[in-house]
Coordinates of C-alpha atoms and ligand atoms in Angstrom, one line a residue:
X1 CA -88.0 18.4 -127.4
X2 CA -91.3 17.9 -128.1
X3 CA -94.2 15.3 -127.8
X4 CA -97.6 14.9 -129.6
X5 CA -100.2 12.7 -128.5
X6 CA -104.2 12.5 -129.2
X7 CA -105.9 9.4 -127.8
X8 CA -108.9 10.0 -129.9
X9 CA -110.0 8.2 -132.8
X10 CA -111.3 10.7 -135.3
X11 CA -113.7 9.7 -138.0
X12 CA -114.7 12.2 -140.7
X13 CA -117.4 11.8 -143.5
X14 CA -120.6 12.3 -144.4
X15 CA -122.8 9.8 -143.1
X16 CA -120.1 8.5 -141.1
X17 CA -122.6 7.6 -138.0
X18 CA -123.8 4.8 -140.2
X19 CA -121.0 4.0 -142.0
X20 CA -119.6 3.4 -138.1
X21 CA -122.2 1.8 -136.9
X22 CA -120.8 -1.3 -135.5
X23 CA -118.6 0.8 -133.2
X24 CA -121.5 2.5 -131.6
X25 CA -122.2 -0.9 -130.3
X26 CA -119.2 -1.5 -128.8
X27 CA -119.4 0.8 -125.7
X28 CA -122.3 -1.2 -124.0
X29 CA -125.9 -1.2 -123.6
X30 CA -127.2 1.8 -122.0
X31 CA -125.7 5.5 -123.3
X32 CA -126.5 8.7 -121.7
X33 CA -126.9 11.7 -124.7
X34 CA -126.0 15.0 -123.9
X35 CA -126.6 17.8 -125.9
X36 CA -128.2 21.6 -126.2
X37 CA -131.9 22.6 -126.4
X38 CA -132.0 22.0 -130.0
X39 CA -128.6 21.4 -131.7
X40 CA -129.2 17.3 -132.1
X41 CA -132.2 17.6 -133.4
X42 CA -131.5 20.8 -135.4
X43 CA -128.3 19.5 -137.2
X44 CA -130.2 15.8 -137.9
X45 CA -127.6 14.2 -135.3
X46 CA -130.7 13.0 -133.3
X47 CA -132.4 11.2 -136.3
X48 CA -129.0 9.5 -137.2
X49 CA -128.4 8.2 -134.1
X50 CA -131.9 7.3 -132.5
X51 CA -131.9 5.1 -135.2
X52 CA -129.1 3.4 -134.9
X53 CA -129.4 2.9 -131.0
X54 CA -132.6 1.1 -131.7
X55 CA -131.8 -0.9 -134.0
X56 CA -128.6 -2.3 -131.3
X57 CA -131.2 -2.0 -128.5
X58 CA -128.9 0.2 -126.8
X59 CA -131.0 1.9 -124.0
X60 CA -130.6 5.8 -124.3
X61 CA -131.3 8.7 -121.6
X62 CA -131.2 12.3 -123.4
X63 CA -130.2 15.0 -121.2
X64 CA -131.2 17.9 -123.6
X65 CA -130.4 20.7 -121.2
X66 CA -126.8 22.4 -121.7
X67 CA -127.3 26.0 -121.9
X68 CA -124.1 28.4 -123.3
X69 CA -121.3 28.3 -121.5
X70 CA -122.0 25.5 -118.7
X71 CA -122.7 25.5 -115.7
X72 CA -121.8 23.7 -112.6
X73 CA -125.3 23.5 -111.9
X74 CA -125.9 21.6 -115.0
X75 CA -123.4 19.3 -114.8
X76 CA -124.3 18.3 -111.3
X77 CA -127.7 17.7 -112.4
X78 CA -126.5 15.5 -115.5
X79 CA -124.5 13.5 -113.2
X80 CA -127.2 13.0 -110.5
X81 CA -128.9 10.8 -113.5
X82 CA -126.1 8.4 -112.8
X83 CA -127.8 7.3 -109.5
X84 CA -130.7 6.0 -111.4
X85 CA -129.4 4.8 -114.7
X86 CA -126.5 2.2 -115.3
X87 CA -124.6 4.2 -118.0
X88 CA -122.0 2.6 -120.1
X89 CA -120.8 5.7 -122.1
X90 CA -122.1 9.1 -122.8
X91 CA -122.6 10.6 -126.1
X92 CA -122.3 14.2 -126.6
X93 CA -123.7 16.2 -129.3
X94 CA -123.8 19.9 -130.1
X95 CA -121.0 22.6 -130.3
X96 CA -118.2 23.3 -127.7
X97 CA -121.2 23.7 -124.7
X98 CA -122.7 20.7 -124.5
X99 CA -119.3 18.5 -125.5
X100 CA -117.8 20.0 -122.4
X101 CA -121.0 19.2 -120.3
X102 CA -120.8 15.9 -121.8
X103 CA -117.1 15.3 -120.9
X104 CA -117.8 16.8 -116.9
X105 CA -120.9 14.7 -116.1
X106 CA -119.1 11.2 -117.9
X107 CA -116.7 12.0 -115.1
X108 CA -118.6 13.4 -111.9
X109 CA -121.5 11.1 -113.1
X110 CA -119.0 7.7 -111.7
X111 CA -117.9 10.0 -108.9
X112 CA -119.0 9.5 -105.2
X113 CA -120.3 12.9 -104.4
X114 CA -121.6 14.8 -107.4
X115 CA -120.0 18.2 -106.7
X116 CA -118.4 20.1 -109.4
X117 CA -116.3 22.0 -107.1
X118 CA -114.1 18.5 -106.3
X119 CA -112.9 18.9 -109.8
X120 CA -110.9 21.4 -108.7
X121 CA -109.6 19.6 -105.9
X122 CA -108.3 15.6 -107.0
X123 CA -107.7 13.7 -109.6
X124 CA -109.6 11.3 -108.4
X125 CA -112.7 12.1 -109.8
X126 CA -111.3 11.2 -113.5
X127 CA -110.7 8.1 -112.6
X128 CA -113.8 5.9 -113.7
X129 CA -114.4 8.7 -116.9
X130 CA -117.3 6.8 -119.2
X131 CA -116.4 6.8 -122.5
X132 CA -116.9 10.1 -124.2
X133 CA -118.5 10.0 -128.0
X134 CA -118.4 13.3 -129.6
X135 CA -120.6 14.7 -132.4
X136 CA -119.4 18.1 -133.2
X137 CA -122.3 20.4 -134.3
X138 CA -120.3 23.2 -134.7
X139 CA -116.6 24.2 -136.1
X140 CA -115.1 25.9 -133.4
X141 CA -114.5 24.5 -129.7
X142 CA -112.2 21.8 -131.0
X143 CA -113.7 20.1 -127.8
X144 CA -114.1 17.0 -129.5
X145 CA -110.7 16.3 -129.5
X146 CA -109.3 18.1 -126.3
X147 CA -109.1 17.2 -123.1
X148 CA -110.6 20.0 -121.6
X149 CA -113.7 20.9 -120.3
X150 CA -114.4 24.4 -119.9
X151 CA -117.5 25.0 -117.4
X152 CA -119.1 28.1 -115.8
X153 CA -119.2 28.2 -111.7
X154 CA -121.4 29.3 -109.5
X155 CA -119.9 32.5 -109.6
X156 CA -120.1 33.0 -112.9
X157 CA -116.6 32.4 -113.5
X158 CA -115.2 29.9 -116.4
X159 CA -113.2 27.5 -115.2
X160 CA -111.6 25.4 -117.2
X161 CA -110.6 21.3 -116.4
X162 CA -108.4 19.3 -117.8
X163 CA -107.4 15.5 -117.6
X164 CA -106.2 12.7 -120.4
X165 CA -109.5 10.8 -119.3
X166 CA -111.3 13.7 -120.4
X167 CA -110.6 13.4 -124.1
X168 CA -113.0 11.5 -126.3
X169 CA -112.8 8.1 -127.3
X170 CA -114.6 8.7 -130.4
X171 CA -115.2 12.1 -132.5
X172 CA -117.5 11.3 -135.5
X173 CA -117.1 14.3 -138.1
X174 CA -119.9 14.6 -140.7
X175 CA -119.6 18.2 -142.1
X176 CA -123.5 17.7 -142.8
X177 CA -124.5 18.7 -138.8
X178 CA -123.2 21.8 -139.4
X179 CA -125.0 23.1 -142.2
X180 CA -128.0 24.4 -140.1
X181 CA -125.4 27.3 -138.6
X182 CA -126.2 30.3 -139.8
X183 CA -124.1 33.1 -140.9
X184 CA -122.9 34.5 -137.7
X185 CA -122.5 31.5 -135.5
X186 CA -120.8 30.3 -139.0
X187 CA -117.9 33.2 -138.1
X188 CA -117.9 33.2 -134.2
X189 CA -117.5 29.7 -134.1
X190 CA -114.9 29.7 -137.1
X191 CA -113.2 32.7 -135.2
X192 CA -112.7 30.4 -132.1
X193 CA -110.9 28.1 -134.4
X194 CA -108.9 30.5 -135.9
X195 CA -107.9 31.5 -132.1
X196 CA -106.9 28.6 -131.1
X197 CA -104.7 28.1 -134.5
X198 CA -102.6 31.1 -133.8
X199 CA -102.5 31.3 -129.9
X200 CA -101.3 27.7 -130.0
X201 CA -98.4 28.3 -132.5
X202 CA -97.8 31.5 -130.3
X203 CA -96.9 29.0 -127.8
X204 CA -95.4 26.5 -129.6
X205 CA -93.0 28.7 -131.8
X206 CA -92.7 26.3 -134.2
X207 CA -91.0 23.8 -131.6
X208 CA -93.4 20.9 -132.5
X209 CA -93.3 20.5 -136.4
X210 CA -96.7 18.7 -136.2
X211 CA -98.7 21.6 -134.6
X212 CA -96.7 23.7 -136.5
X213 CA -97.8 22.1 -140.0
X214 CA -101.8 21.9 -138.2
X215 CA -101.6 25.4 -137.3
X216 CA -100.3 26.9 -140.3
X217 CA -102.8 23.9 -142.0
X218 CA -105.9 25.2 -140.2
X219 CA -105.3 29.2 -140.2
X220 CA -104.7 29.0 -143.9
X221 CA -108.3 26.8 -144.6
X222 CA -109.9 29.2 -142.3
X223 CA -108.5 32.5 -143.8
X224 CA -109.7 30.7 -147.6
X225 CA -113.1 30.4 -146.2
X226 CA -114.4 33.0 -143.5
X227 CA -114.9 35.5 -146.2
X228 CA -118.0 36.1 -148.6
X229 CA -119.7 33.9 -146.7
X230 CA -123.3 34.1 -147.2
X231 CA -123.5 32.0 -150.4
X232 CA -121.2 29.3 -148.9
X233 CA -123.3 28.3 -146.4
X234 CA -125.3 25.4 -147.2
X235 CA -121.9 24.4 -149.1
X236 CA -120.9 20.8 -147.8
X237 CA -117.1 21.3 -149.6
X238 CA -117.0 24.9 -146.9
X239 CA -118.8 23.1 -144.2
X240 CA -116.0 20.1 -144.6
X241 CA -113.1 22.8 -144.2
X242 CA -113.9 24.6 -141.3
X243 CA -114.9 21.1 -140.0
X244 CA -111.3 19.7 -140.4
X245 CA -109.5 23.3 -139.3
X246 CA -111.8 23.6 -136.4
X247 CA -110.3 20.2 -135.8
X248 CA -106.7 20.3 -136.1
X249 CA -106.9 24.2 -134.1
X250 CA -108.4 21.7 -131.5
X251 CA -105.2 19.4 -131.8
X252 CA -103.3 22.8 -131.8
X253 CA -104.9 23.5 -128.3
X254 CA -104.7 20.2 -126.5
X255 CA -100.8 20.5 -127.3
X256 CA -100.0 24.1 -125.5
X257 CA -103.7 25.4 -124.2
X258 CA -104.8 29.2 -125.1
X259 CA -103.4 32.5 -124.1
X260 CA -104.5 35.5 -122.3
X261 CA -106.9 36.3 -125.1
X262 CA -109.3 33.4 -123.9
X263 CA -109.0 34.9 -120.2
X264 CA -110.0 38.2 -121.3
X265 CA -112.8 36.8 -123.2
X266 CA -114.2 34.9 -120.5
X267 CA -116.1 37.9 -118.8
X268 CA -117.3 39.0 -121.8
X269 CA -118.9 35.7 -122.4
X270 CA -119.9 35.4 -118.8
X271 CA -121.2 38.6 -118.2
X272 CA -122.5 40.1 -121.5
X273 CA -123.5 37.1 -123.2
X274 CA -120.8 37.6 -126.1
X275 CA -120.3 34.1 -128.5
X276 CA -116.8 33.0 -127.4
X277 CA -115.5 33.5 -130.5
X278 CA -116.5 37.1 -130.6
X279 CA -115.0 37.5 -127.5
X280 CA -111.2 36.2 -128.2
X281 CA -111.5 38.3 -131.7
X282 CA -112.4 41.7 -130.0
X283 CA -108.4 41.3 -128.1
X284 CA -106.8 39.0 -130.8
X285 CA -104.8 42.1 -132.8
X286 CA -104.0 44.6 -129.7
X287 CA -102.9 41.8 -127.9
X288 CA -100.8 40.0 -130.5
X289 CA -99.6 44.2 -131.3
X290 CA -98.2 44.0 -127.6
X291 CA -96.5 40.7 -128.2
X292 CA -95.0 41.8 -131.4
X293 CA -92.9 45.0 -129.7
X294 CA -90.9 42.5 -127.9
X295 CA -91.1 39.0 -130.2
X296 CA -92.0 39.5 -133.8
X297 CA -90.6 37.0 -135.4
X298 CA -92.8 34.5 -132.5
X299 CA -96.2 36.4 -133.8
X300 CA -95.0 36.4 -137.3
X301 CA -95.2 32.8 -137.6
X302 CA -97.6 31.9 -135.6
X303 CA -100.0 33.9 -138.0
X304 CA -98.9 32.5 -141.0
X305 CA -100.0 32.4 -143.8
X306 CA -101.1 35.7 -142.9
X307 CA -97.6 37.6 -143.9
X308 CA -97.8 40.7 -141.4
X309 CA -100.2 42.0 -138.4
X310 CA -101.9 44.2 -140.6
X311 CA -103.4 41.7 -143.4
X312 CA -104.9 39.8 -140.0
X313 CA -106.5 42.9 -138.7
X314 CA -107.8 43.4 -142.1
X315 CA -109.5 40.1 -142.0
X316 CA -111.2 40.6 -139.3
X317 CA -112.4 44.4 -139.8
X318 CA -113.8 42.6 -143.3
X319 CA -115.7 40.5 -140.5
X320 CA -116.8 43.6 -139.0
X321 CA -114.8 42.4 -135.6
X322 CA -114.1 46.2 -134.7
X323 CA -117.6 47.3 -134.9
X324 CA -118.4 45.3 -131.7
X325 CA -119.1 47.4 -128.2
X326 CA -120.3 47.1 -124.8
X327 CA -121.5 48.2 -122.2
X328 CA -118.8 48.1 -119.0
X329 CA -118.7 49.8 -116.1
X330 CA -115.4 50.8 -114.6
X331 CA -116.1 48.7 -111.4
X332 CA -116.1 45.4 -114.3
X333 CA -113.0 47.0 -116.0
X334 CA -110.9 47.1 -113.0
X335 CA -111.9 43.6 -111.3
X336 CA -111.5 41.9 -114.5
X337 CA -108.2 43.3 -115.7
X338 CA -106.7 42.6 -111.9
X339 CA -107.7 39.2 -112.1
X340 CA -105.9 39.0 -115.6
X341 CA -103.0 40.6 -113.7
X342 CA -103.0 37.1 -111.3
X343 CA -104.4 34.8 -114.6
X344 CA -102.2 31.4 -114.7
X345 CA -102.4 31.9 -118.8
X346 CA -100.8 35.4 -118.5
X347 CA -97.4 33.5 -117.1
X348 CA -97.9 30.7 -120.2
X349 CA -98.6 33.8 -122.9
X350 CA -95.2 35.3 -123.9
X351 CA -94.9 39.2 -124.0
X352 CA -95.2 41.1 -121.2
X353 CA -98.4 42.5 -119.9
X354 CA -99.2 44.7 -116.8
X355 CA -103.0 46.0 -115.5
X356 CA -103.1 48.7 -117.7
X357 CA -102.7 47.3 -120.6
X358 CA -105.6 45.5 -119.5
X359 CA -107.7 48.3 -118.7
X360 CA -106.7 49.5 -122.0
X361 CA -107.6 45.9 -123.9
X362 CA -111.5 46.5 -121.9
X363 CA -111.6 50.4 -122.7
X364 CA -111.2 49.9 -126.5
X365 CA -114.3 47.9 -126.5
X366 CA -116.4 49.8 -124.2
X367 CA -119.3 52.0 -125.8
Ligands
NAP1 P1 -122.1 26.4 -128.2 O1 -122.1 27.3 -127.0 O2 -122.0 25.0 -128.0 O3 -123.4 26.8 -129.0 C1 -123.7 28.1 -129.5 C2 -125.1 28.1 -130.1 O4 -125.1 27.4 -131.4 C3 -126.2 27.4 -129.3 O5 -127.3 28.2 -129.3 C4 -126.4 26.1 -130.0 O6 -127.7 25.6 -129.9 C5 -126.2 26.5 -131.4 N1 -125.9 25.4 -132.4 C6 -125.0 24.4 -132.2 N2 -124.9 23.6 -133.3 C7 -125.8 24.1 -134.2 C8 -126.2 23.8 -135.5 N3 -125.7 22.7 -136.1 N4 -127.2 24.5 -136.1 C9 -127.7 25.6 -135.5 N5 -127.4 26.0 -134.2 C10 -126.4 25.3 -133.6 O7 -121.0 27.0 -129.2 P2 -119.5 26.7 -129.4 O8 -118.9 28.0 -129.9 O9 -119.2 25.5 -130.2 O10 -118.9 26.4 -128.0 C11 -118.6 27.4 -127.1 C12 -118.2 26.8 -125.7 O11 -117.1 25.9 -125.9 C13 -117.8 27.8 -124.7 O12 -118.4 27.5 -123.5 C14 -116.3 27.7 -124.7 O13 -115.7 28.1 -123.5 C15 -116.1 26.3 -125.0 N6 -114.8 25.9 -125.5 C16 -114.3 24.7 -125.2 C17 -113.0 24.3 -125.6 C18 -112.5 23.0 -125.2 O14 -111.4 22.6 -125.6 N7 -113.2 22.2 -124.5 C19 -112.3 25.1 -126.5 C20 -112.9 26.4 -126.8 C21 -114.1 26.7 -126.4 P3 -128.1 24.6 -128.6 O15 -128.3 25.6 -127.4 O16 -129.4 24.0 -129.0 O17 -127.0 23.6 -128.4
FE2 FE1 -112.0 28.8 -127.6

């Protein structure tokens, strides 16, 4: 048995903003933008769109403020613009950060109380969702075709949230935004991707012959492309691929979620200030080793076309993936790897894993 369903209209191109222009004005007369310190402006989204909002008259508020890894704090703040502005829609632009800021404050922005701990708590809040517009800046998140939002508490914990309302109504793909990347937010981002690809599948077990054919679709444009990078990088026909994989390991996701890889990246990122992609690759082989002495065949296709475990981990020692360290104490080894132990994704991941094997996970990347 199996389902597949993506409410979000996806259109891909370069210069598809204004080749889609008429849509833009669709949505109403008064957007709210939100997007990172200098991604929109950076990757020309900005100068696209500005353009096109004034020529409509559409009223625009930019909320330029996302950091890395959002906060609650930021999201409240986006949404408190709601009780002085009569948003129709919001339009968010940048990588994974500031799409999932985006998504959070076009829901707690219509919500009564502007609290980001509620979204824990009902469903409620979803309810009167603006219309979300995603620009992707990035090839990695997949956020602009998920329905998750994946935001940093007050506690410095990522918490993710997820809801139907929370996918985008609109994700506008123009491989051109991304060519201002450079080389090694290029491969963390691409390495997120590439995550989500295979943990998917993991799941999915070739169940679902559509996320199977995306999967097996995205890891193989993703393995053709992350290598040798450095002279592709201003190449729009490279940008374009890891683009469209980025997008389909996004469909991958919104079909059967992550594994414990993302949960044991989440500290790292937290805490350490490690790129979210770096921090699912430093796990991706030990843990997909442990999973392999109980299912191979299960691991075996979800990394295809990679034909065995060891022509993956060669991938990603050509990407230098093994050479990265850190500093953690024992005190962060244990707490994290106990709250592993009582993860929700642990019970979702198949293979069996216990709080050594965590400790161990932490250990082999400690310095
Ligand atoms: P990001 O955190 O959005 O951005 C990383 C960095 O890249 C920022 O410094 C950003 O600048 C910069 N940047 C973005 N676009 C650029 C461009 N075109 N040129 C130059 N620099 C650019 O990165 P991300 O990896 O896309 O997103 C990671 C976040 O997404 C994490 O919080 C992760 O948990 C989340 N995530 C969400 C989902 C989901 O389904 N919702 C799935 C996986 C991951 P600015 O600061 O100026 O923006
Ligand atoms: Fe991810």
């Amino acid at each position: 048995m199996w389902n597949y369903n993506i409410p979000v209209k996806i259109f891909q191109g370069e210069k598809i903003l204004s080749e889609k222009k008429e849509l833009l004005n669709s949505f109403g007369k008064n957007a709210l933008l939100v997007t990172g310190r200098n991604s929109a402006k950076l990757s020309g989204v900005l100068d696209d769109l500005l353009k096109i909002l004034k020529e409509y008259k559409i009223q625009f508020y930019i909320f330029d403020r996302v950091e890395e890894n959002p906060s609650y704090d930021t999201v409240e703040m986006g949404a408190a613009l709601f009780d002085e502005h009569d948003f129709d829609f919001v339009i968010a632009i940048g990588g994974g950060s500031p799409i999932d800021a985006g998504k959070a404050i076009a829901a707690l922005g219509t919500y009564y109380k502007h609290d980001a701990y509620l979204f824990n708590e009902s469903d409620d809040i979803y309810k009167n969702t603006l219309p979300i517009i995603a620009i992707p800046t990035t090839s990695g998140s997949g956020s602009e075709i998920t329905p998750y939002s994946i935001l940093t508490n007050r506690e410095n914990k990522k918490k993710g949230i997820q809801s139907n309302r929370l996918f985008p109504t609109v994700a506008f793909l123009d491989p051109r935004y991304t060519t201002t990347l450079n080389e090694s937010l290029t491969i963390s981002t691409g390495l997120d991707a590439l995550t989500h690809s295979i943990e998917g599948e993991l799941k999915n077990n070739g169940t679902n012959p559509v996320i199977k054919s995306l999967s097996l679709k995205s890891t193989t444009m993703i393995k053709g492309n992350l290598t040798d990078i450095q002279k592709k990088l201003s190449s729009i026909k490279f940008r374009k691929d890891l683009q469209e994989a980025s997008a389909m390991a996004g469909i991958v996701i919104s079909h059967f979620g992550t594994t414990i890889i993302h949960s044991a990246g989440y500290p790292l990122s937290s805490f350490k200030k490690v790129k979210h992609g770096i921090a699912n690759s430093v796990f991706f082989i030990d843990v997909l080793e442990r999973i392999s002495q109980t299912e191979e065949k299960r691991v075996l296709n979800a990394i295809e076309p990679f034909v065995s475990l060891q022509e993956l981990k060669n991938f990603f020692i050509n990407l230098d993936i093994d050479k990265y360290k850190f500093d953690l104490s024992d005190e962060e080894i244990q707490k994290w790897s106990e709250e592993l132990v009582i993860s929700q994704k642990r019970k979702k991941t198949p293979g069996e894993f216990d709080l050594e094997f965590y400790k161990s996970l932490y250990n082999k990347i400690r310095k």
